[in-house]
XYZ file of C-alpha atoms in Angstrom:
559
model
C 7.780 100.486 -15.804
C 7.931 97.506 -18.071
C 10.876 95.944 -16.681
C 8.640 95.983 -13.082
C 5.511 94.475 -14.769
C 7.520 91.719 -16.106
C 9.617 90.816 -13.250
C 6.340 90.776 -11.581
C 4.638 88.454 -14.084
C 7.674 86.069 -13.712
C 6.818 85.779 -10.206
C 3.188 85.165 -10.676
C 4.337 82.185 -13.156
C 6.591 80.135 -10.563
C 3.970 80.253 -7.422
C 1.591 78.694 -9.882
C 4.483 76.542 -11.124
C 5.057 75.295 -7.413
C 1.306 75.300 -6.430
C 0.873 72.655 -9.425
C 4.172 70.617 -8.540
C 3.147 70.506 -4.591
C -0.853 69.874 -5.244
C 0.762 66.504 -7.313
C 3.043 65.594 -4.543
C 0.112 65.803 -2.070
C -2.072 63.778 -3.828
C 0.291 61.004 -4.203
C 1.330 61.502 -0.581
C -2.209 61.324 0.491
C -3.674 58.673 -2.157
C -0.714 57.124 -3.611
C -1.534 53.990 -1.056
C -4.846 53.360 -2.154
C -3.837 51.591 -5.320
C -2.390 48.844 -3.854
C -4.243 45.255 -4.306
C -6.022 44.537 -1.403
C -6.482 40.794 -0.220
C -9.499 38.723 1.893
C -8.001 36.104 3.766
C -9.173 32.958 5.544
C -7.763 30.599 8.271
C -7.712 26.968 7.704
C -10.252 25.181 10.426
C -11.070 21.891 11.374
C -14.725 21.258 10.883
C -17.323 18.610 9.703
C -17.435 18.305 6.228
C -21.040 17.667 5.033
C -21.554 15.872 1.305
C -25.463 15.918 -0.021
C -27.767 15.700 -2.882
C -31.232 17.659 -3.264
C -34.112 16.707 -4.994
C -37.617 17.779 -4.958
C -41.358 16.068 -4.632
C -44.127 15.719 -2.592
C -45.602 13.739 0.339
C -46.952 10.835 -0.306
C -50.834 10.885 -0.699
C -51.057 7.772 0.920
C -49.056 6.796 3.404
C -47.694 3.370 1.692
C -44.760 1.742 0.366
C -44.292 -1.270 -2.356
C -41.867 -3.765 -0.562
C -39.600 -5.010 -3.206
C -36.974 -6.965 -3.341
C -32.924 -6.210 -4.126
C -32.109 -9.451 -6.317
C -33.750 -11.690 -8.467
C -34.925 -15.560 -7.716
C -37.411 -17.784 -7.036
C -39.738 -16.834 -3.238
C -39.454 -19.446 -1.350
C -41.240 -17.843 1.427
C -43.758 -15.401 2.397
C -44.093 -14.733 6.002
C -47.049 -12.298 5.660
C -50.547 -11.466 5.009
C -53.373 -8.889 4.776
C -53.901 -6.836 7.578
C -51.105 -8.234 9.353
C -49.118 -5.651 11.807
C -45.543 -6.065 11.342
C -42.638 -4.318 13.099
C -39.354 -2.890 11.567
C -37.131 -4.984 10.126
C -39.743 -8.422 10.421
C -39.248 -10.772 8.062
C -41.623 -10.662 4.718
C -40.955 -12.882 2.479
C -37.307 -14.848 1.505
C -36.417 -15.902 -1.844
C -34.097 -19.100 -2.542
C -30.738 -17.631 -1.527
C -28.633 -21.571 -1.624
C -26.189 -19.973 -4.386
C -25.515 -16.809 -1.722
C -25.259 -19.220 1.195
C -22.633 -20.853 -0.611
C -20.826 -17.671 -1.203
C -20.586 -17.171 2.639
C -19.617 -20.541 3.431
C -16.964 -19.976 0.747
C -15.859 -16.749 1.935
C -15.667 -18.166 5.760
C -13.732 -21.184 4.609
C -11.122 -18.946 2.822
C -11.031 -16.406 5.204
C -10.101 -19.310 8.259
C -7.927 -20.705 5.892
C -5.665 -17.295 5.642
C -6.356 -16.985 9.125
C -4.726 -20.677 9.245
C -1.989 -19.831 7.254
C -0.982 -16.287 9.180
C -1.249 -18.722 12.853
C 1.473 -20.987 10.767
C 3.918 -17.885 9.751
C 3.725 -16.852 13.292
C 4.870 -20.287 14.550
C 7.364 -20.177 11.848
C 8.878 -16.666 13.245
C 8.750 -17.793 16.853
C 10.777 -20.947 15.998
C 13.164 -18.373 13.620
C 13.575 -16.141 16.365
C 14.439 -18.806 18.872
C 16.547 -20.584 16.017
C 15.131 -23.940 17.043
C 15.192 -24.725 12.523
C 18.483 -22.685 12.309
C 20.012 -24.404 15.412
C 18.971 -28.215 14.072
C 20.847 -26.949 10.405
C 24.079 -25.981 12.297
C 23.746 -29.166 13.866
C 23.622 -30.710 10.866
C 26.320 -28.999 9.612
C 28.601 -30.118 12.332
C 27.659 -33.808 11.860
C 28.605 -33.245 8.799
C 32.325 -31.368 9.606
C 33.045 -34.467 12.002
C 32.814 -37.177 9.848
C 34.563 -34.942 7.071
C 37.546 -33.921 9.517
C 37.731 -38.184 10.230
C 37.793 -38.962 7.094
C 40.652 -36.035 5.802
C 43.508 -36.946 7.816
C 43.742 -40.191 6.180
C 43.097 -39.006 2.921
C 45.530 -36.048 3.088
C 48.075 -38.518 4.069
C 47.459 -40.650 1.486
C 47.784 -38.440 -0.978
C 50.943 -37.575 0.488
C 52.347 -40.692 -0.280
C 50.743 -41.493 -3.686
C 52.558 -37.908 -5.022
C 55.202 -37.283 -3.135
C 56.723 -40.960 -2.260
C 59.367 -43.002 -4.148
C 57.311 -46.050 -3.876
C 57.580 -46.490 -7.756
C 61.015 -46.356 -7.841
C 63.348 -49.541 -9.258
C 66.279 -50.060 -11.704
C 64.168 -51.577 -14.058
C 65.462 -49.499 -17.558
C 62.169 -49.520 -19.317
C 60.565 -47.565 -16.079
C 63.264 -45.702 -14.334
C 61.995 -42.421 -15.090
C 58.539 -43.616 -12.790
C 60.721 -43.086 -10.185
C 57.360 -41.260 -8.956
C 54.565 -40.022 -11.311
C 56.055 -36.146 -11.206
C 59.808 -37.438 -11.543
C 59.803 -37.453 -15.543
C 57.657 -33.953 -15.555
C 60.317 -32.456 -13.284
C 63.169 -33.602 -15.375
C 61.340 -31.800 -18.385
C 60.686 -28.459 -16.448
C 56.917 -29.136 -16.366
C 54.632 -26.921 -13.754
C 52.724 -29.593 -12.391
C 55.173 -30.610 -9.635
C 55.018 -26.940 -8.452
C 51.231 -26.496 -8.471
C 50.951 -29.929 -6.948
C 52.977 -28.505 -4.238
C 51.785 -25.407 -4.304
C 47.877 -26.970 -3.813
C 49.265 -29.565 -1.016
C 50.571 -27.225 1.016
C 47.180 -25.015 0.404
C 45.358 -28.052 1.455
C 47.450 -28.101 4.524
C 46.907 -25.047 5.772
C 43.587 -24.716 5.084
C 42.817 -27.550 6.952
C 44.667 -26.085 10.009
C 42.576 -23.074 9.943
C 39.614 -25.113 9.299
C 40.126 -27.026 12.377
C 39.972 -24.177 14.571
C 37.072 -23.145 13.067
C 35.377 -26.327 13.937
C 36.450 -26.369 17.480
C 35.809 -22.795 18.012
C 31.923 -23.441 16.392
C 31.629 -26.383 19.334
C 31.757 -23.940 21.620
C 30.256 -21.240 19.841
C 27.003 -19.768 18.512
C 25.568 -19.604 15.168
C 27.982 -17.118 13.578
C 30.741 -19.430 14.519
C 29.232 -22.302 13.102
C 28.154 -20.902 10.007
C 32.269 -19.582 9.486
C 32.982 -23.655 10.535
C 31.067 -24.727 7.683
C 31.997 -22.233 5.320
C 35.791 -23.297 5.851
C 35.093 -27.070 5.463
C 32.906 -26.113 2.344
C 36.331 -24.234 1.511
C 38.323 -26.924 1.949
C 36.579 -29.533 0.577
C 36.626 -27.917 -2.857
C 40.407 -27.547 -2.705
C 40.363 -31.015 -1.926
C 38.881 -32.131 -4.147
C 41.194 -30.574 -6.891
C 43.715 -31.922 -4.975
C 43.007 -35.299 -5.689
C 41.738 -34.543 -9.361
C 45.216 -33.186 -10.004
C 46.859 -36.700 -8.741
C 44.283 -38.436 -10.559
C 45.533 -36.924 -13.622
C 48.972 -37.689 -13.188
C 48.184 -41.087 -12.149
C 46.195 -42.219 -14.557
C 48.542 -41.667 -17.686
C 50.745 -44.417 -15.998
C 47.511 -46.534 -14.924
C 46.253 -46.702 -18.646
C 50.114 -47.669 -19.961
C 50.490 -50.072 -17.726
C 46.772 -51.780 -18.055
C 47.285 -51.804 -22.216
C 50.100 -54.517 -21.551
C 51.359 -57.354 -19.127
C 50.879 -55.991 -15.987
C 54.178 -58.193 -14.890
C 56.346 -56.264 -16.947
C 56.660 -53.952 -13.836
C 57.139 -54.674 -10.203
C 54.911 -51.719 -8.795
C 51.842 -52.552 -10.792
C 50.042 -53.437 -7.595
C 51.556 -50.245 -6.140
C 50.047 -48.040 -9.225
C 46.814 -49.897 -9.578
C 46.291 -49.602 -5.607
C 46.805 -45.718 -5.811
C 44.534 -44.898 -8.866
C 41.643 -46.965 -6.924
C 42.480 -45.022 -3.704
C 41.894 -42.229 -5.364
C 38.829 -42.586 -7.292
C 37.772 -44.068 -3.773
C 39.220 -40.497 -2.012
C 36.867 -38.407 -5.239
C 34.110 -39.910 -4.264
C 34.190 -39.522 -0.634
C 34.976 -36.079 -1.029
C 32.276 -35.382 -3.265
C 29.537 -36.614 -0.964
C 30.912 -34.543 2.214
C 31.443 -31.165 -0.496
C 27.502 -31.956 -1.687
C 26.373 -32.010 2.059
C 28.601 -29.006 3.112
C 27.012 -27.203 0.520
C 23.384 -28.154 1.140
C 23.969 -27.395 4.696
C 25.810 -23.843 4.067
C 22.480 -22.965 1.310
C 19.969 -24.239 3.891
C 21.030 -21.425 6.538
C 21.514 -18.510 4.099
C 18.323 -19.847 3.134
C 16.865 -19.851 6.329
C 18.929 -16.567 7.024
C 17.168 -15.100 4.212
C 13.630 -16.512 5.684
C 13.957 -14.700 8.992
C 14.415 -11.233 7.523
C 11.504 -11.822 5.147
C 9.621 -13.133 8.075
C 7.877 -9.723 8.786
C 7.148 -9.157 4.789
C 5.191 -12.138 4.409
C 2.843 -11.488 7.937
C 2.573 -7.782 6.144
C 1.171 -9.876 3.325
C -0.576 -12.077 5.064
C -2.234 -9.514 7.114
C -3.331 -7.560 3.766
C -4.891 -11.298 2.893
C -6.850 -11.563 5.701
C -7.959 -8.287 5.391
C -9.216 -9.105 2.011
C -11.074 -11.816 2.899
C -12.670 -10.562 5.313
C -14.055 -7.520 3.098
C -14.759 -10.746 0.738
C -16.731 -12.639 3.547
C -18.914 -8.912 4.913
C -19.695 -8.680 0.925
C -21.332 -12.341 1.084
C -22.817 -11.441 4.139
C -24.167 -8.326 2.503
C -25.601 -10.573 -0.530
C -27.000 -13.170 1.495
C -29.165 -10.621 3.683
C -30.647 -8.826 0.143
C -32.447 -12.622 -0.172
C -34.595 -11.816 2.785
C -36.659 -9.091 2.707
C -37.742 -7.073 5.381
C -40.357 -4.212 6.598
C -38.256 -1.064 6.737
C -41.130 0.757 9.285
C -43.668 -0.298 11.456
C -47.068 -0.885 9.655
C -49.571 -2.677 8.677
C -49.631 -4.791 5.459
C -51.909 -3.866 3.028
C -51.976 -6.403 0.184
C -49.739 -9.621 -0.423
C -49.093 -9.770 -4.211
C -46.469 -12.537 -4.503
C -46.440 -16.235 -3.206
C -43.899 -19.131 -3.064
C -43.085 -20.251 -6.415
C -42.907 -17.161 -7.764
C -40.178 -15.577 -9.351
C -39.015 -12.662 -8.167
C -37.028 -9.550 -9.648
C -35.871 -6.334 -8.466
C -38.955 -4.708 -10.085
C -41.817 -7.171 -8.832
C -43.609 -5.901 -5.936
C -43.508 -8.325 -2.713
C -46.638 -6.651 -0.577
C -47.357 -3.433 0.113
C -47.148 -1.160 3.521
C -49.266 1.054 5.262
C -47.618 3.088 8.170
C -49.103 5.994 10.028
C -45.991 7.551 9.695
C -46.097 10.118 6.608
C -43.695 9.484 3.520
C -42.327 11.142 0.991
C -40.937 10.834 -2.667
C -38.387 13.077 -4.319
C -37.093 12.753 -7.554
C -33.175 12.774 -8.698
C -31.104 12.837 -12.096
C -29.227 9.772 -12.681
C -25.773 11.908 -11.417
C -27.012 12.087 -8.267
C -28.713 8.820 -7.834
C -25.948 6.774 -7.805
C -24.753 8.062 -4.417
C -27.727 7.168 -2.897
C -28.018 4.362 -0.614
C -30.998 3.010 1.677
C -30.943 3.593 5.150
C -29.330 7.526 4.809
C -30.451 10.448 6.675
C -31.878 13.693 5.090
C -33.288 16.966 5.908
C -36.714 17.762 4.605
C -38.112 21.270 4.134
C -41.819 22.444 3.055
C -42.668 24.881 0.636
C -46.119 25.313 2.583
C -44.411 25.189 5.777
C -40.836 27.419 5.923
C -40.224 27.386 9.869
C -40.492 23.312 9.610
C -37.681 21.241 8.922
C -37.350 17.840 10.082
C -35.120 14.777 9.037
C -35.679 12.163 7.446
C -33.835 8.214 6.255
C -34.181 6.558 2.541
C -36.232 3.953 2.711
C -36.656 3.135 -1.324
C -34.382 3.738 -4.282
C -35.790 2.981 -7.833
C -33.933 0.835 -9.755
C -35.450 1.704 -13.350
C -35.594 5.380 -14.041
C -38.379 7.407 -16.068
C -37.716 9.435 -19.039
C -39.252 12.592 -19.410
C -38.110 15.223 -22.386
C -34.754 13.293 -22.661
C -33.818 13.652 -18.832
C -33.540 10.504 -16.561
C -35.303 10.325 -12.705
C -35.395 8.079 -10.096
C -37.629 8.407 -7.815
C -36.607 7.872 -3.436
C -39.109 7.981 -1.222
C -38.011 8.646 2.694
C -39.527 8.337 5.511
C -40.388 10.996 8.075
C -38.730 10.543 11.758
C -40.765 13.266 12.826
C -44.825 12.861 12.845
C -46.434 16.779 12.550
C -50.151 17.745 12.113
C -49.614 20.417 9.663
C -47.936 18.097 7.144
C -50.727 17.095 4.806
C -50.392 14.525 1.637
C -49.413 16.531 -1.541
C -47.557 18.886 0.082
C -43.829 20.165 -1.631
C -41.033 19.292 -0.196
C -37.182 19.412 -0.678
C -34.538 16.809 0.760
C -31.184 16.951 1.177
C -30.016 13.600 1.371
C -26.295 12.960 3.122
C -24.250 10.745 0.839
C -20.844 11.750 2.591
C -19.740 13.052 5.245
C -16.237 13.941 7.740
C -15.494 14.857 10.944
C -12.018 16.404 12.592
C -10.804 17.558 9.169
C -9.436 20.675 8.064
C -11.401 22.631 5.642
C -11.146 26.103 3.208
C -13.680 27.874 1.063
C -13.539 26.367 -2.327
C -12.504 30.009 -3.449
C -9.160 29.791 -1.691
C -8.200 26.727 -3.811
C -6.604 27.353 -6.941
C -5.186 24.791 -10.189
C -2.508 24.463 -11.952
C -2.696 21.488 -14.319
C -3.781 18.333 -11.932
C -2.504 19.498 -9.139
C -3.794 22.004 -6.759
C -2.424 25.044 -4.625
C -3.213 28.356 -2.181
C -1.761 31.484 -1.862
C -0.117 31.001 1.750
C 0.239 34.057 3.924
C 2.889 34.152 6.181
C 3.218 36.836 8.340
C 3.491 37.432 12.520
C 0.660 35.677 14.542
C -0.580 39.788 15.604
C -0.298 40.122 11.947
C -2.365 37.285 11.414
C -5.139 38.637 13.969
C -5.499 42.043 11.878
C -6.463 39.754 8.572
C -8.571 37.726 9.943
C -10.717 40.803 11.215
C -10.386 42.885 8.709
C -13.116 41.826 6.152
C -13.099 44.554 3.556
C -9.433 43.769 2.587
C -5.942 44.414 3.723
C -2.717 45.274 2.652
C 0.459 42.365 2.464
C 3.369 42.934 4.022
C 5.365 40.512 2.300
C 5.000 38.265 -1.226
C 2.325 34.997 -1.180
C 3.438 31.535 -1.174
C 2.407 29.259 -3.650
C 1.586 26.263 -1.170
C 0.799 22.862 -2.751
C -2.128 20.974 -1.097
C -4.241 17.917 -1.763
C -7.993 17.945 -1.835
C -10.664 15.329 -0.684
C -14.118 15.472 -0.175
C -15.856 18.829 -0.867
C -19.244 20.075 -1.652
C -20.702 23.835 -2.969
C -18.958 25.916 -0.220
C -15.851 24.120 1.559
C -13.372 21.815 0.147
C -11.251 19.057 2.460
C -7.855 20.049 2.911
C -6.024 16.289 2.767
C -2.391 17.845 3.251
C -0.377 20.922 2.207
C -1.913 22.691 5.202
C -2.019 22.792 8.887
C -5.051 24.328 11.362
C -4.357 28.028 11.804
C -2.786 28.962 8.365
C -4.002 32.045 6.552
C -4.342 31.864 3.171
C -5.959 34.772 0.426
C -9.956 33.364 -0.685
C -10.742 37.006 -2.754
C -8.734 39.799 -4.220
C -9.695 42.983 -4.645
C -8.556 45.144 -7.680
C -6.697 48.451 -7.596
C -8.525 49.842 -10.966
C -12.310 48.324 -10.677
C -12.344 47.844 -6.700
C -14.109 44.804 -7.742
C -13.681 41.271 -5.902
C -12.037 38.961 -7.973
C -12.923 35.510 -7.107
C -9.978 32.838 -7.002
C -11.590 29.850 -8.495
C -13.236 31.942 -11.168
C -9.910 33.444 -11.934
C -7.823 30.250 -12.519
C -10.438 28.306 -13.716
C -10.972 25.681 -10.678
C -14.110 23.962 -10.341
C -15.563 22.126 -7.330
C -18.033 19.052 -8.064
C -21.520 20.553 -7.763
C -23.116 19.166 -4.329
C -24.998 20.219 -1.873
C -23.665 20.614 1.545
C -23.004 22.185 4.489
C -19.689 22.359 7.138
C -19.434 22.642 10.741
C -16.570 24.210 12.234
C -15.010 21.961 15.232
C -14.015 24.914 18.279
């Protein structure tokens, strides 16, 4: 009996034993899988990239605007008065711009004269490339080879006979061993018989391959004319040590000879003739070796130019392109000296005259326009990207269906300081005239200080840093793959590892961030995470500590 109740406890023990083991298989089975990380991915588009800066005021409660000028100087003109009507962009007053007109002359006179100097670099290359300057040097060159090769043959054979001749020789004792100038060197084993040999005979051939140089450069082109000159250069310079050596055997015999009675030997008018032939023969050699070499650095020189032809346009180019930006900036000066109504309107009161002097501050005449203005105020981080003349969107607290744009017509130039913060006030002008818009009312503007078209764009969350440079996670999977993600907004499941793509940034504002390079339109890359403990979205720039400059803006996506 007890042997039955235990065998049939035992059996109780391992179901529950495999009921436990295959309820913890099952659940891994059938939740194991939804532990894994989760990722929200993006593609990269091409879009317009909008930059902007908000501030907040009121309209205008009248509908009026201080002209003022930009610079300071003296008025030297006021084209207006009370209850005038003038039209955009009329003339109100000018103040003495001589010192701005000066810059622009200035600018135009250095700007022709780069212009001047790229027309001469262009001549220069087409006479380069057509070798007309190159061409004249080689002719030069061969001038030069011609009377060199008519002068050579004589003195080659001269020095044939002043080394190599017995014209000293006699059976005077005193002298015998003058036989010729080498005669007593020989007789003492000396090597300057051999090397005078040894350089004659260099001369020699030398010369022979020289000549066919020439005659082959007559007929040639440049490359064979530049090898001809080169080779007379060549032997020139052997030449000329040619006749240095003789000079130095000669003149040991010269200077005996000259200390004493000449008419103590019978070839003193031999020995005096050769050391004057060849100081005659240095000479002449050193004047055709000077031009050869002139000639030979003139082409490499010119050689040289050609190649560095296209270097200096580059530069050139770069120049003029500099003053040119120089010349638009005068231009841009110049035109600050005149002021001019930015709207249609009526003038309202005249408060300067000629005479006066004049400063960004003073107020020229005041404005009245039926169109309604308004005046926002901005911190001095966002002021500085503001510029007269661009276009904003305006919204109404009283009104939130209207919105209506707007262009900066007024940017202060001295800020007020309220509880330690700095604002400048703008005041815009309304394109769009509506009934329900009274004086007083709130408004917002965004004002566009930048802006790009055709560019490919991200959320800022998909951009991550590491140090000062930048990077994405880079999904690469199949293009059906890539369908799935982009449709599947709650979060989906990798196949494969992330890529850590490097990118560069440009311009970006609160939501979408300029993708410079790195990228290309169509990639997928991760912009949230979602956690496998919290189920919480973890946002990538929060994460790694990336921050985007604070501006308001907006993107369009280009289809």
């Amino acid at each position: 009996m007890l042997k039955k109740l235990f065998k049939h406890k035992f059996i109780t023990f391992l179901i529950l034993i495999l009921i436990i083991a295959g309820g913890y298989f099952g659940y891994n089975k059938f939740y194991g899988k939804q532990v894994s990380v989760r990722y929200v991915t993006a593609t990269v588009e091409k879009g317009t990239l909008i930059v902007s800066v908000s501030g907040s005021g009121q309209v205008l409660v009248s509908d009026q605007v201080e002209i003022k000028p930009k610079v300071s100087g003296e008025i030297v003109y006021v084209g207006v008065k009370n209850g005038q009507e003038v039209k955009a962009g009329s003339l109100i007053a000018q103040l003495d711009a001589r010192d701005a007109q000066k810059a622009v002359r200035d600018a135009e006179v250095n700007l022709e004269s780069a212009r001047l100097a790229m027309d001469k670099l262009k001549l220069q290359q087409q006479q380069q490339l057509r070798g007309d300057t190159l061409n004249k040097t080689y002719e030069d060159g061969m001038k030069i080879l011609a009377d060199f090769y008519g002068d050579f043959s004589t003195i080659l054979g001269s020095i044939d006979d002043i080394l190599f001749s017995n014209d000293l020789s006699d059976n005077y004792d005193n002298i015998s061993y003058y036989a010729n100038y080498f005669l007593s060197y020989s007789q003492k084993n000396s090597p300057v018989p051999n090397s005078a040999k040894n350089l004659f005979s260099e001369v020699e051939k030398l010369h022979q391959r020289a000549l066919t140089d020439f005659q082959n450069a007559e007929r040639g082109s440049g490359d064979a004319r530049s090898k001809a000159i080169n080779s007379g250069y060549e032997l020139a310079v052997k030449t000329a040590q040619l006749i240095k050596l003789g000079r130095d055997a000669v003149r040991p015999l010269y200077d005996y000879f000259a200390s004493s009675d000449s008419s103590t030997h019978t070839k003193w008018d031999v020995i005096e003739g050769h050391a004057n032939d060849l100081a005659a023969y240095a000479s002449t050699i050193d004047t055709h070796l000077q031009s050869l070499l002139t000639a030979e650095n003139t082409i490499n020189s010119q050689r040289d130019a050609v190649e560095n032809q296209l270097l200096d346009l580059r530069s050139q180019e770069i120049t003029i392109r500099q003053r040119e930006n120089a010349l638009l900036d005068a231009k841009e000066k110049l035109a600050d000296y005149y002021v001019r109504a930015p709207f249609d309107g009526v003038i309202a009161k005249v408060d300067a005259k000629k005479g006066d002097i004049a400063s960004s501050a003073s107020i020229i005449a005041t404005l009245i326009t039926q169109q309604k203005l308004a005046e926002v105020f901005l911190n001095e981080v966002d002021v500085v990207q503001v510029k007269v003349g661009q276009k904003a969107t305006l919204t109404f607290d009283a009104l939130p269906d209207l919105s209506i744009s707007g262009k900066v017509i007024e940017v202060d130039t001295v800020g007020t300081v309220s509880q330690g913060v700095v604002s400048y006030g703008v005041k815009l002008i309304l394109d769009t005239q509506d009934e329900r818009i009274k004086s007083g009312m709130s408004i917002t503007a965004d004002i566009i200080t930048d802006s790009k078209q055709d560019i490919l764009v991200l959320p800022n969350s998909s951009i991550k840093s590491q140090g000062n440079s930048y990077y994405v996670e880079l999904v690469e999977v199949s293009e059906e793959m890539k369908q799935q993600l982009l449709t599947n907004v709650s979060g989906a499941i990798l196949p494969q590892p992330l890529k850590m793509q490097p990118v560069e940034i440009g311009l970006s504002n609160d939501l979408f961030t300029e993708i410079v390079s790195g990228l290309e339109e169509g990639d997928i890359v991760v912009i949230t995470t979602i956690s496998p403990t919290t189920n919480q979205t973890n946002r990538v720039q929060t994460t790694q500590g990336f921050q985007i400059p604070r501006m308001g803006g907006q993107m369009r996506i280009s289809r």
